[in-house]
Each structure stands twice: as C-alpha cells, then as structure tokens.
Amino acid sequence: MRSDTFGITVENISVTYSNAHLALYNASCYVQPGTITGLVGPNGGGKSTLFKTIMGFISPNQGRVHIDGLSIKMAQKRQLMAYVPQADDVDWNFPVSVGDVVMMGRYGYMNMLRIPGREDRKQVAESLDRVGMADFRHRQIGELSGGQKKRAFLARAMAQNSRVILLDEPFTGVDVKTEKRIVNLLLQLRDEGHTILVSTHDLASISTFCDRTVLLNRTVLAEGQTADTFTDENLSMTFGGMPLKGLSSHASTLSSPVKPSYE
Amino acid sequence: MNSPMAQLPLLDPMVQWLLEPLQAGFMVKALWVSAFVGTVCAVLSCYITLKGWSLMGDAVSHAVVPGVVVAYALGLPFALGAFVFGFGATVIIGYVKSQTRLKEDAVIGVIFTGFFAFGLVLATKIPSNVDLFHILFGNVLGISPSDIIQTLIAGTTTLVVILLRRKDLLLFCFDPNHAKAIGLNTQLMYYTLLSVLALTIVTALQTAGIVLVVAMLVTPGATAYLLTDRFDHMLAISVATSVVSCILGTYLSYHLDMPTGGTIVVLMTILFAVAMIFAPKYGILSQKLNRHLPGAETRST
C-alpha cells in the first residue's frame, strides 16, 4: 500500500454558499496519517467550511476529498471519521445523558434497531474512563462544565474507534487545565495511530501539540511542519497585518515538544 | 340489561359520571379513538418539540385541506388525500427554500396558507358532502367506521415506524452532523420524520381538526420536556398527559356539551401551564427560588 493514499487528501476545493459568498477557493492540502494537524486561520477564513467539506456535511462546488484513499461516503460507512463539534453547535438542553451521547458513537456498528451489544458497552465504558468522565455517565449533558462537555464528545469520538478524528475549535471556553488534559488525550490518540485534525484560531496552543499546520484564509496559504510553517511571512499573509511577531518567533524557537510519529 | 347501575342507586356520583356516557356506543368509540390519537400524537410530539418543527406541524395540518376535499370528491379515503397533500407541502417547502433566498419560516407561511386557502375554495366549488367545520375542528363523536379504520392504519404505521427508528430519529434531532459522519442517511431520516408527521396529522384529523392538531403535536412533548431530562421519561410523561387530556376532555365535552377537540386542547394547555409553573427543576417557581435563595428547597422542607 502506498502511504500517500492514507490520511486526508483535499484537492482543489471551492465552496460558494447560496448567498454567493465564496468561502473557499481552490483549497488543497494533505493531512498525514498519524499526525496532529492544526488548521489555522482567521475567523471567516473558511476553517469551518473546509471542516464541513471534509466531513461531508456540505458538498463543494468543485474538488475532491479522500479519506485514507476512500470517498467521503465510503469513509463514513466504514466508520473512518469521527467529529467533535463546536460547543455552539450542540443543543445542551437536549434530554440525553453523557452515556447516551458516547453510545451514539457506536451506532454505526449496531444493527438497525441500535441495540448495544457487549462490545459497544465495553467501548463506551473504556472511553468514558479514558477521558475521566465515568462518574458522569448518567448526567444530562447540560449539567456539565465546559471542559466536561468537551471530554464527553471526545469520548464519543473515541468510542467510534475511527482512524480520523476532527475537532472543531476544541479549546474555546475551556480553562488551561482542561486544555492540557485534552491535548494530552490527543497526543495519546495520535501515538495509537489516529489521524487528528484540529481547527483553531488560538495560535499560542498550536505549536505546543500540532505536528503539522495548515494555514487557511479562503485558500490554503501554507502547510507543513509547524515549526517551518509558522513564519512571520506566512502568518501575516494568513492573518493580514495583525501584530503576530511575538507569536511566530515564539513558535519557531520552541524545541518542538511533539515527536512526529510518521515515517 | 345494560344498566347494572340501576341496582346500585347509591352509586358514587363520580363513578356514574364515568359510566353513564359509556352506554352510548358513539362515546365508547370516541373515548378509545381519542386515547389512541392522543398516544400517537404524544409520541411524535417529543421528536417535534426537540427538533423544533412545531411550525412545520402547523403547516402540514393546514396543507391537508385540499387533499381531504379532493379525496372526498373522488371517492378516495380521506387519509390518502390528506397524506399526499400534507407531505407534498413539506416537499414544496423544502424546494422553495433551497431555490430562493427566503428564510424557512417565510416559506412555510406562504406555502401552507396557500394550500389552506386553495382547500377552502375547493370545498365550496367541488360538490361533495365534506363538512368544512368538521375538518377544521374535528368531530370524534360522529366518527364513521371507515374513518376509524383510516385513523387506526395511519396511527399504527406511525407508531411502528417510530418504534423501529426511534434511536436514529433521536440522533437526527440531536446531532444530524454526527448521524451523517457515521454514514447514516440523514436525507432519508428527514423525510421519514416528515412522513410520520403527515401521518400523525391524518391520524388526528377526525379528533382535533386541522386547527387544533398542532396543539396535540406540540403541547404534550413541551409539557414533558419541562419535567424531565431523560428521553424515555419524556415519552412516558408526554403520552400520559396526552391520554389523560383526551379521555377527560371527551368526558367533559359530553357532560358539558362542549366541542371535544377544543376541550382536549384546553386540558393539555392547563397541564402545560401547571408544569411550566411547578416543574421541580425547570418550573418558573423553582427557578426563581433557586436564583434568589440558594438552598431554598432544602430549608423550606
């Protein structure tokens, strides 16, 4: 098997919304398998659009996406992709418990009636344990703190056991301690071979855990190893004249704390 | 023969209040039909309130009118005409929304009133024995055997579909993106939910009428939503409040000579108001107490 068929391949994606807003233009990038890749750009720069395109929630006007060499539809059917939504996209008043939510990660493995079997229950229990949410499994999801909410949905992605995990702005509204905890879990998942794509506008955290970075503003402006990508030039091109000097030099002088595990 | 009560002259008036109407055949029918309709509507109302489709329910209920008129004129079952037009309206709403820059509520408003008005015009121009008043406000006391059969078929189909797809439908209401991400056909689920919505409205047409059916489709679920954080409990509470309202409402309408559909909906609304004020966690009272006096519940008891 050729290794370049694995990971996420984005080819020439353009997306125009029905209000004629051009959200993405000829965006191409490659997310290497077994890495944590950060998707970085200003708000309104098309991060969410690219995310939704990769997940198959919207169909692009042009271009293709492949997940481990498969079409999005096939990848979905084979449970290759898990998605951790933004906090804003979840109805926290919905009458479901943490356990219910994590069990939803297993639906794709169940028969039509979605009756959980032993393996499903085991995976749910393990995932809840790993994110430290086992004691909260009967809680209604609205009764959780910001960090616990994130961990509950991360547990769902883990229970789904998919090779690719996408996280949409996972650090908004969580404290530093929780952020560390989530980053730690992501590093563990990466070392187990998962491919992880994280969208964020929080530049400071990128260099602490992302092996690779994709800079996005309407199109992909740069991609590669985080240390190489985070240059003054690239960042000012992406964010357009924002005072980022301090941040980028901080990033490039960091001895990368993450060891890329791909070959 | 049919009055064992005659031998018990001192029978509790309450019991008599309950038993006396049962001597009329039409009341027995009306009671169990309305209880059945109440159950079907209550189950679906949990999904409709969680999905935020109350306005869609209103739209479908009004859009069935021309279908009923046409069906009667052609000698077809009313349920068939109602379903075709009700479901058709939702498809048209979806199409218009995707092709114009209008927001969904505007599209819904335009389409369903258009269908409804068309139905009114048709009803006066097409010679048929459709009683418009019965379509609008229901007539469970005078329900015909063939209408009962159609009600039962539509209602049972709804219940079976929801029973088989309940987890997927709930996931679709909660997180359609995740449903898509795990390879479920969300388009199919969207139309499944719309079809059972149309079917439920067909079920409730004879009991509540199209004007009040939206109450039966929303209020029980809304009441239950205020009372619990668990979906299975929500279903149970919704069905319970709905069936109680339907049976009690039918009795009251008999004894007090009031319209059945209206009485049922008034009772449902009263139960909703009680839940809204007194619900243990999400009621207005407890929210006020919790906000202003932390620990008030423990101290006051």
PDB file of C-alpha atoms in Angstrom, chain A:
ATOM      1  CA  MET A   1       0.000   0.000   0.000  1.00  0.00           C
ATOM      2  CA  ARG A   2       1.265   3.426  -0.839  1.00  0.00           C
ATOM      3  CA  SER A   3       1.400   5.545   2.236  1.00  0.00           C
ATOM      4  CA  ASP A   4       0.319   8.696   0.429  1.00  0.00           C
ATOM      5  CA  THR A   5      -3.149   7.273  -0.073  1.00  0.00           C
ATOM      6  CA  PHE A   6      -3.639   7.368   3.699  1.00  0.00           C
ATOM      7  CA  GLY A   7      -4.548  10.449   5.636  1.00  0.00           C
ATOM      8  CA  ILE A   8      -6.809  13.170   4.316  1.00  0.00           C
ATOM      9  CA  THR A   9      -6.300  14.438   0.789  1.00  0.00           C
ATOM     10  CA  VAL A  10      -8.031  17.694  -0.108  1.00  0.00           C
ATOM     11  CA  GLU A  11      -7.846  18.551  -3.807  1.00  0.00           C
ATOM     12  CA  ASN A  12      -8.838  21.901  -5.231  1.00  0.00           C
ATOM     13  CA  ILE A  13     -11.886  22.519  -3.096  1.00  0.00           C
ATOM     14  CA  SER A  14     -14.072  25.544  -3.840  1.00  0.00           C
ATOM     15  CA  VAL A  15     -17.221  26.285  -1.906  1.00  0.00           C
ATOM     16  CA  THR A  16     -19.710  29.034  -2.684  1.00  0.00           C
ATOM     17  CA  TYR A  17     -22.682  29.427  -0.386  1.00  0.00           C
ATOM     18  CA  SER A  18     -26.174  30.090  -1.731  1.00  0.00           C
ATOM     19  CA  ASN A  19     -25.814  33.785  -0.824  1.00  0.00           C
ATOM     20  CA  ALA A  20     -22.982  33.917  -3.367  1.00  0.00           C
ATOM     21  CA  HIS A  21     -20.359  34.129  -0.627  1.00  0.00           C
ATOM     22  CA  LEU A  22     -17.173  32.427  -1.787  1.00  0.00           C
ATOM     23  CA  ALA A  23     -15.952  30.679   1.339  1.00  0.00           C
ATOM     24  CA  LEU A  24     -13.132  28.589  -0.096  1.00  0.00           C
ATOM     25  CA  TYR A  25     -11.228  28.845  -3.328  1.00  0.00           C
ATOM     26  CA  ASN A  26      -9.002  26.107  -4.805  1.00  0.00           C
ATOM     27  CA  ALA A  27      -8.003  24.805  -1.404  1.00  0.00           C
ATOM     28  CA  SER A  28      -5.682  21.814  -1.453  1.00  0.00           C
ATOM     29  CA  CYS A  29      -3.874  20.205   1.428  1.00  0.00           C
ATOM     30  CA  TYR A  30      -2.784  16.865   2.763  1.00  0.00           C
ATOM     31  CA  VAL A  31      -3.160  15.662   6.316  1.00  0.00           C
ATOM     32  CA  GLN A  32      -0.565  12.991   7.024  1.00  0.00           C
ATOM     33  CA  PRO A  33      -1.743   9.871   8.820  1.00  0.00           C
ATOM     34  CA  GLY A  34      -0.740   9.510  12.449  1.00  0.00           C
ATOM     35  CA  THR A  35      -0.202  13.213  12.995  1.00  0.00           C
ATOM     36  CA  ILE A  36      -1.949  16.010  14.779  1.00  0.00           C
ATOM     37  CA  THR A  37      -2.518  18.731  12.222  1.00  0.00           C
ATOM     38  CA  GLY A  38      -3.706  22.176  13.138  1.00  0.00           C
ATOM     39  CA  LEU A  39      -5.992  24.053  10.800  1.00  0.00           C
ATOM     40  CA  VAL A  40      -5.328  27.706  11.485  1.00  0.00           C
ATOM     41  CA  GLY A  41      -6.770  30.907  10.108  1.00  0.00           C
ATOM     42  CA  PRO A  42      -8.780  33.953  10.978  1.00  0.00           C
ATOM     43  CA  ASN A  43     -12.475  33.746  11.754  1.00  0.00           C
ATOM     44  CA  GLY A  44     -14.345  33.753   8.482  1.00  0.00           C
ATOM     45  CA  GLY A  45     -11.302  32.344   6.722  1.00  0.00           C
ATOM     46  CA  GLY A  46     -13.044  29.134   5.755  1.00  0.00           C
ATOM     47  CA  LYS A  47     -11.921  26.787   8.550  1.00  0.00           C
ATOM     48  CA  SER A  48     -15.424  25.639   9.318  1.00  0.00           C
ATOM     49  CA  THR A  49     -16.242  25.333   5.640  1.00  0.00           C
ATOM     50  CA  LEU A  50     -13.219  23.134   4.983  1.00  0.00           C
ATOM     51  CA  PHE A  51     -14.106  21.074   8.039  1.00  0.00           C
ATOM     52  CA  LYS A  52     -17.663  20.598   6.918  1.00  0.00           C
ATOM     53  CA  THR A  53     -16.477  19.681   3.445  1.00  0.00           C
ATOM     54  CA  ILE A  54     -14.060  17.060   4.755  1.00  0.00           C
ATOM     55  CA  MET A  55     -16.802  15.596   6.966  1.00  0.00           C
ATOM     56  CA  GLY A  56     -19.218  15.553   4.042  1.00  0.00           C
ATOM     57  CA  PHE A  57     -21.697  17.950   5.669  1.00  0.00           C
ATOM     58  CA  ILE A  58     -21.552  20.235   2.632  1.00  0.00           C
ATOM     59  CA  SER A  59     -20.692  19.355  -0.946  1.00  0.00           C
ATOM     60  CA  PRO A  60     -18.117  21.582  -2.614  1.00  0.00           C
ATOM     61  CA  ASN A  61     -18.746  23.228  -5.987  1.00  0.00           C
ATOM     62  CA  GLN A  62     -15.517  21.712  -7.196  1.00  0.00           C
ATOM     63  CA  GLY A  63     -12.755  19.498  -5.912  1.00  0.00           C
ATOM     64  CA  ARG A  64     -12.449  16.188  -4.121  1.00  0.00           C
ATOM     65  CA  VAL A  65     -11.687  14.871  -0.690  1.00  0.00           C
ATOM     66  CA  HIS A  66     -10.309  11.426   0.060  1.00  0.00           C
ATOM     67  CA  ILE A  67     -10.045   9.824   3.470  1.00  0.00           C
ATOM     68  CA  ASP A  68      -7.472   7.028   3.553  1.00  0.00           C
ATOM     69  CA  GLY A  69      -7.918   6.762  -0.193  1.00  0.00           C
ATOM     70  CA  LEU A  70     -11.707   6.418   0.028  1.00  0.00           C
ATOM     71  CA  SER A  71     -14.520   8.757  -0.902  1.00  0.00           C
ATOM     72  CA  ILE A  72     -16.149  10.586   1.996  1.00  0.00           C
ATOM     73  CA  LYS A  73     -19.272   8.441   1.721  1.00  0.00           C
ATOM     74  CA  MET A  74     -17.313   5.192   1.913  1.00  0.00           C
ATOM     75  CA  ALA A  75     -15.221   6.540   4.766  1.00  0.00           C
ATOM     76  CA  GLN A  76     -18.388   7.412   6.682  1.00  0.00           C
ATOM     77  CA  LYS A  77     -19.883   3.982   6.090  1.00  0.00           C
ATOM     78  CA  ARG A  78     -16.691   2.331   7.346  1.00  0.00           C
ATOM     79  CA  GLN A  79     -16.621   4.461  10.498  1.00  0.00           C
ATOM     80  CA  LEU A  80     -13.312   6.050   9.493  1.00  0.00           C
ATOM     81  CA  MET A  81     -14.276   9.543  10.598  1.00  0.00           C
ATOM     82  CA  ALA A  82     -15.289  10.951  13.948  1.00  0.00           C
ATOM     83  CA  TYR A  83     -16.287  14.525  14.586  1.00  0.00           C
ATOM     84  CA  VAL A  84     -16.143  16.546  17.782  1.00  0.00           C
ATOM     85  CA  PRO A  85     -18.480  19.505  17.248  1.00  0.00           C
ATOM     86  CA  GLN A  86     -18.054  23.066  18.424  1.00  0.00           C
ATOM     87  CA  ALA A  87     -19.788  23.740  21.720  1.00  0.00           C
ATOM     88  CA  ASP A  88     -22.096  26.219  19.959  1.00  0.00           C
ATOM     89  CA  ASP A  89     -23.372  23.531  17.614  1.00  0.00           C
ATOM     90  CA  VAL A  90     -24.767  21.323  20.376  1.00  0.00           C
ATOM     91  CA  ASP A  91     -28.220  21.655  21.969  1.00  0.00           C
ATOM     92  CA  TRP A  92     -27.165  21.299  25.593  1.00  0.00           C
ATOM     93  CA  ASN A  93     -30.781  21.200  26.781  1.00  0.00           C
ATOM     94  CA  PHE A  94     -31.442  18.007  24.875  1.00  0.00           C
ATOM     95  CA  PRO A  95     -32.649  15.217  27.174  1.00  0.00           C
ATOM     96  CA  VAL A  96     -29.694  12.898  26.705  1.00  0.00           C
ATOM     97  CA  SER A  97     -27.086  11.771  29.213  1.00  0.00           C
ATOM     98  CA  VAL A  98     -23.316  11.601  28.785  1.00  0.00           C
ATOM     99  CA  GLY A  99     -23.615   7.836  28.434  1.00  0.00           C
ATOM    100  CA  ASP A 100     -26.250   8.242  25.699  1.00  0.00           C
ATOM    101  CA  VAL A 101     -24.001  10.609  23.761  1.00  0.00           C
ATOM    102  CA  VAL A 102     -20.979   8.322  23.936  1.00  0.00           C
ATOM    103  CA  MET A 103     -23.157   5.373  22.901  1.00  0.00           C
ATOM    104  CA  MET A 104     -24.105   7.334  19.780  1.00  0.00           C
ATOM    105  CA  GLY A 105     -20.513   6.832  18.681  1.00  0.00           C
ATOM    106  CA  ARG A 106     -21.300   3.130  18.428  1.00  0.00           C
ATOM    107  CA  TYR A 107     -24.488   3.365  16.337  1.00  0.00           C
ATOM    108  CA  GLY A 108     -22.600   2.729  13.111  1.00  0.00           C
ATOM    109  CA  TYR A 109     -21.560  -0.682  14.437  1.00  0.00           C
ATOM    110  CA  MET A 110     -25.018  -1.746  15.581  1.00  0.00           C
ATOM    111  CA  ASN A 111     -27.928  -3.270  13.705  1.00  0.00           C
ATOM    112  CA  MET A 112     -30.872  -1.192  12.551  1.00  0.00           C
ATOM    113  CA  LEU A 113     -32.528  -1.084  15.970  1.00  0.00           C
ATOM    114  CA  ARG A 114     -29.314   0.231  17.568  1.00  0.00           C
ATOM    115  CA  ILE A 115     -29.385  -2.176  20.475  1.00  0.00           C
ATOM    116  CA  PRO A 116     -25.960  -2.054  22.114  1.00  0.00           C
ATOM    117  CA  GLY A 117     -24.044  -5.297  22.497  1.00  0.00           C
ATOM    118  CA  ARG A 118     -21.255  -6.249  24.880  1.00  0.00           C
ATOM    119  CA  GLU A 119     -18.522  -4.748  22.726  1.00  0.00           C
ATOM    120  CA  ASP A 120     -20.450  -1.474  22.445  1.00  0.00           C
ATOM    121  CA  ARG A 121     -20.896  -1.206  26.177  1.00  0.00           C
ATOM    122  CA  LYS A 122     -17.250  -2.062  26.748  1.00  0.00           C
ATOM    123  CA  GLN A 123     -16.036   0.608  24.325  1.00  0.00           C
ATOM    124  CA  VAL A 124     -18.313   3.219  25.877  1.00  0.00           C
ATOM    125  CA  ALA A 125     -17.111   2.385  29.389  1.00  0.00           C
ATOM    126  CA  GLU A 126     -13.464   2.468  28.313  1.00  0.00           C
ATOM    127  CA  SER A 127     -13.823   5.769  26.503  1.00  0.00           C
ATOM    128  CA  LEU A 128     -15.569   7.346  29.473  1.00  0.00           C
ATOM    129  CA  ASP A 129     -12.778   6.060  31.708  1.00  0.00           C
ATOM    130  CA  ARG A 130     -10.054   7.441  29.491  1.00  0.00           C
ATOM    131  CA  VAL A 131     -11.488  10.949  29.466  1.00  0.00           C
ATOM    132  CA  GLY A 132     -12.222  10.715  33.197  1.00  0.00           C
ATOM    133  CA  MET A 133     -15.967  11.013  32.793  1.00  0.00           C
ATOM    134  CA  ALA A 134     -17.078   7.605  34.086  1.00  0.00           C
ATOM    135  CA  ASP A 135     -18.718   9.167  37.147  1.00  0.00           C
ATOM    136  CA  PHE A 136     -20.798  11.464  34.975  1.00  0.00           C
ATOM    137  CA  ARG A 137     -22.315   8.970  32.598  1.00  0.00           C
ATOM    138  CA  HIS A 138     -25.848   9.468  33.890  1.00  0.00           C
ATOM    139  CA  ARG A 139     -25.617  13.279  33.906  1.00  0.00           C
ATOM    140  CA  GLN A 140     -27.690  15.255  31.468  1.00  0.00           C
ATOM    141  CA  ILE A 141     -25.195  16.946  29.133  1.00  0.00           C
ATOM    142  CA  GLY A 142     -26.263  20.489  30.047  1.00  0.00           C
ATOM    143  CA  GLU A 143     -25.189  19.926  33.653  1.00  0.00           C
ATOM    144  CA  LEU A 144     -21.538  19.612  32.759  1.00  0.00           C
ATOM    145  CA  SER A 145     -18.792  22.214  32.874  1.00  0.00           C
ATOM    146  CA  GLY A 146     -17.264  23.431  29.601  1.00  0.00           C
ATOM    147  CA  GLY A 147     -14.330  21.049  29.872  1.00  0.00           C
ATOM    148  CA  GLN A 148     -16.501  18.080  30.802  1.00  0.00           C
ATOM    149  CA  LYS A 149     -18.697  18.756  27.777  1.00  0.00           C
ATOM    150  CA  LYS A 150     -15.653  18.599  25.518  1.00  0.00           C
ATOM    151  CA  ARG A 151     -14.452  15.402  27.131  1.00  0.00           C
ATOM    152  CA  ALA A 152     -17.884  13.799  26.737  1.00  0.00           C
ATOM    153  CA  PHE A 153     -17.858  14.413  22.984  1.00  0.00           C
ATOM    154  CA  LEU A 154     -14.218  13.365  22.718  1.00  0.00           C
ATOM    155  CA  ALA A 155     -15.243  10.123  24.423  1.00  0.00           C
ATOM    156  CA  ARG A 156     -17.895   9.669  21.741  1.00  0.00           C
ATOM    157  CA  ALA A 157     -15.252  10.041  19.023  1.00  0.00           C
ATOM    158  CA  MET A 158     -13.030   7.541  20.864  1.00  0.00           C
ATOM    159  CA  ALA A 159     -15.879   5.034  21.230  1.00  0.00           C
ATOM    160  CA  GLN A 160     -16.390   5.296  17.494  1.00  0.00           C
ATOM    161  CA  ASN A 161     -12.852   3.989  17.135  1.00  0.00           C
ATOM    162  CA  SER A 162     -12.289   5.746  13.839  1.00  0.00           C
ATOM    163  CA  ARG A 163      -8.892   6.348  12.298  1.00  0.00           C
ATOM    164  CA  VAL A 164      -9.539  10.035  11.629  1.00  0.00           C
ATOM    165  CA  ILE A 165     -10.782  12.453  14.284  1.00  0.00           C
ATOM    166  CA  LEU A 166     -11.716  16.052  13.530  1.00  0.00           C
ATOM    167  CA  LEU A 167     -12.124  18.567  16.334  1.00  0.00           C
ATOM    168  CA  ASP A 168     -13.764  21.912  15.629  1.00  0.00           C
ATOM    169  CA  GLU A 169     -12.417  24.652  17.927  1.00  0.00           C
ATOM    170  CA  PRO A 170     -11.921  22.286  20.862  1.00  0.00           C
ATOM    171  CA  PHE A 171     -10.382  24.889  23.162  1.00  0.00           C
ATOM    172  CA  THR A 172     -12.967  27.641  23.142  1.00  0.00           C
ATOM    173  CA  GLY A 173     -14.474  28.113  26.565  1.00  0.00           C
ATOM    174  CA  VAL A 174     -12.220  25.693  28.438  1.00  0.00           C
ATOM    175  CA  ASP A 175      -9.650  26.526  31.074  1.00  0.00           C
ATOM    176  CA  VAL A 176      -5.924  25.905  30.784  1.00  0.00           C
ATOM    177  CA  LYS A 177      -6.058  22.743  32.861  1.00  0.00           C
ATOM    178  CA  THR A 178      -8.740  21.219  30.641  1.00  0.00           C
ATOM    179  CA  GLU A 179      -6.880  22.284  27.524  1.00  0.00           C
ATOM    180  CA  LYS A 180      -3.792  20.440  28.765  1.00  0.00           C
ATOM    181  CA  ARG A 181      -5.874  17.407  29.511  1.00  0.00           C
ATOM    182  CA  ILE A 182      -7.456  17.380  26.059  1.00  0.00           C
ATOM    183  CA  VAL A 183      -4.075  17.934  24.373  1.00  0.00           C
ATOM    184  CA  ASN A 184      -2.702  15.020  26.344  1.00  0.00           C
ATOM    185  CA  LEU A 185      -5.516  12.776  25.164  1.00  0.00           C
ATOM    186  CA  LEU A 186      -4.955  13.897  21.587  1.00  0.00           C
ATOM    187  CA  LEU A 187      -1.252  13.075  21.819  1.00  0.00           C
ATOM    188  CA  GLN A 188      -2.127   9.619  23.165  1.00  0.00           C
ATOM    189  CA  LEU A 189      -4.602   9.063  20.339  1.00  0.00           C
ATOM    190  CA  ARG A 190      -2.022  10.161  17.790  1.00  0.00           C
ATOM    191  CA  ASP A 191       0.512   7.719  19.214  1.00  0.00           C
ATOM    192  CA  GLU A 192      -2.086   4.972  18.827  1.00  0.00           C
ATOM    193  CA  GLY A 193      -2.164   5.777  15.130  1.00  0.00           C
ATOM    194  CA  HIS A 194      -5.127   8.113  14.802  1.00  0.00           C
ATOM    195  CA  THR A 195      -5.009  10.993  12.360  1.00  0.00           C
ATOM    196  CA  ILE A 196      -6.191  14.154  14.063  1.00  0.00           C
ATOM    197  CA  LEU A 197      -7.217  17.456  12.516  1.00  0.00           C
ATOM    198  CA  VAL A 198      -7.885  20.345  14.879  1.00  0.00           C
ATOM    199  CA  SER A 199      -9.287  23.664  13.779  1.00  0.00           C
ATOM    200  CA  THR A 200      -8.438  26.617  15.964  1.00  0.00           C
ATOM    201  CA  HIS A 201      -7.808  30.316  15.900  1.00  0.00           C
ATOM    202  CA  ASP A 202      -5.729  30.030  19.049  1.00  0.00           C
ATOM    203  CA  LEU A 203      -2.210  30.374  17.670  1.00  0.00           C
ATOM    204  CA  ALA A 204      -0.479  30.062  21.006  1.00  0.00           C
ATOM    205  CA  SER A 205      -1.555  26.467  21.558  1.00  0.00           C
ATOM    206  CA  ILE A 206      -0.757  25.228  18.049  1.00  0.00           C
ATOM    207  CA  SER A 207       2.974  24.976  18.468  1.00  0.00           C
ATOM    208  CA  THR A 208       2.615  23.066  21.720  1.00  0.00           C
ATOM    209  CA  PHE A 209       0.991  19.991  20.213  1.00  0.00           C
ATOM    210  CA  CYS A 210       0.467  20.172  16.450  1.00  0.00           C
ATOM    211  CA  ASP A 211       2.991  18.230  14.395  1.00  0.00           C
ATOM    212  CA  ARG A 212       1.845  19.967  11.267  1.00  0.00           C
ATOM    213  CA  THR A 213      -0.079  23.079  10.445  1.00  0.00           C
ATOM    214  CA  VAL A 214      -2.277  24.159   7.578  1.00  0.00           C
ATOM    215  CA  LEU A 215      -2.724  27.927   7.256  1.00  0.00           C
ATOM    216  CA  LEU A 216      -6.013  28.881   5.739  1.00  0.00           C
ATOM    217  CA  ASN A 217      -7.577  32.119   4.602  1.00  0.00           C
ATOM    218  CA  ARG A 218     -10.043  31.495   1.788  1.00  0.00           C
ATOM    219  CA  THR A 219      -7.478  29.068   0.390  1.00  0.00           C
ATOM    220  CA  VAL A 220      -4.565  27.083   1.773  1.00  0.00           C
ATOM    221  CA  LEU A 221      -1.683  29.535   2.070  1.00  0.00           C
ATOM    222  CA  ALA A 222       0.914  27.265   3.609  1.00  0.00           C
ATOM    223  CA  GLU A 223       1.231  23.790   5.055  1.00  0.00           C
ATOM    224  CA  GLY A 224       3.940  21.648   6.572  1.00  0.00           C
ATOM    225  CA  GLN A 225       5.776  21.056   9.826  1.00  0.00           C
ATOM    226  CA  THR A 226       4.539  23.504  12.403  1.00  0.00           C
ATOM    227  CA  ALA A 227       7.976  24.976  13.032  1.00  0.00           C
ATOM    228  CA  ASP A 228       8.501  25.560   9.302  1.00  0.00           C
ATOM    229  CA  THR A 229       5.027  26.876   8.645  1.00  0.00           C
ATOM    230  CA  PHE A 230       4.848  29.355  11.494  1.00  0.00           C
ATOM    231  CA  THR A 231       6.955  32.056   9.894  1.00  0.00           C
ATOM    232  CA  ASP A 232       6.282  35.779  10.184  1.00  0.00           C
ATOM    233  CA  GLU A 233       5.665  35.917   6.493  1.00  0.00           C
ATOM    234  CA  ASN A 234       3.137  33.084   6.444  1.00  0.00           C
ATOM    235  CA  LEU A 235       1.292  34.317   9.480  1.00  0.00           C
ATOM    236  CA  SER A 236       0.968  37.879   8.322  1.00  0.00           C
ATOM    237  CA  MET A 237      -0.142  36.590   4.930  1.00  0.00           C
ATOM    238  CA  THR A 238      -2.820  34.498   6.661  1.00  0.00           C
ATOM    239  CA  PHE A 239      -3.991  36.945   9.253  1.00  0.00           C
ATOM    240  CA  GLY A 240      -3.334  40.053   7.205  1.00  0.00           C
ATOM    241  CA  GLY A 241      -1.280  42.589   9.103  1.00  0.00           C
ATOM    242  CA  MET A 242      -2.052  41.518  12.619  1.00  0.00           C
ATOM    243  CA  PRO A 243       0.793  42.033  15.123  1.00  0.00           C
ATOM    244  CA  LEU A 244       1.975  38.470  15.308  1.00  0.00           C
ATOM    245  CA  LYS A 245       5.699  38.929  15.561  1.00  0.00           C
ATOM    246  CA  GLY A 246       5.945  37.730  19.133  1.00  0.00           C
ATOM    247  CA  LEU A 247       3.896  34.650  18.499  1.00  0.00           C
ATOM    248  CA  SER A 248       5.720  33.405  15.457  1.00  0.00           C
ATOM    249  CA  SER A 249       9.212  33.816  16.864  1.00  0.00           C
ATOM    250  CA  HIS A 250       7.959  32.066  19.973  1.00  0.00           C
ATOM    251  CA  ALA A 251       6.793  29.199  17.815  1.00  0.00           C
ATOM    252  CA  SER A 252       9.918  28.854  15.748  1.00  0.00           C
ATOM    253  CA  THR A 253      12.277  28.924  18.700  1.00  0.00           C
ATOM    254  CA  LEU A 254      10.363  26.226  20.514  1.00  0.00           C
ATOM    255  CA  SER A 255      12.076  22.907  20.563  1.00  0.00           C
ATOM    256  CA  SER A 256       9.097  21.003  19.368  1.00  0.00           C
ATOM    257  CA  PRO A 257       7.664  19.031  22.286  1.00  0.00           C
ATOM    258  CA  VAL A 258       5.907  16.669  19.931  1.00  0.00           C
ATOM    259  CA  LYS A 259       7.739  13.992  18.053  1.00  0.00           C
ATOM    260  CA  PRO A 260       6.162  13.328  14.699  1.00  0.00           C
ATOM    261  CA  SER A 261       5.461   9.637  14.616  1.00  0.00           C
ATOM    262  CA  TYR A 262       5.043   9.194  10.895  1.00  0.00           C
ATOM    263  CA  GLU A 263       7.774   7.942   8.668  1.00  0.00           C
TER     264      GLU A 263
END
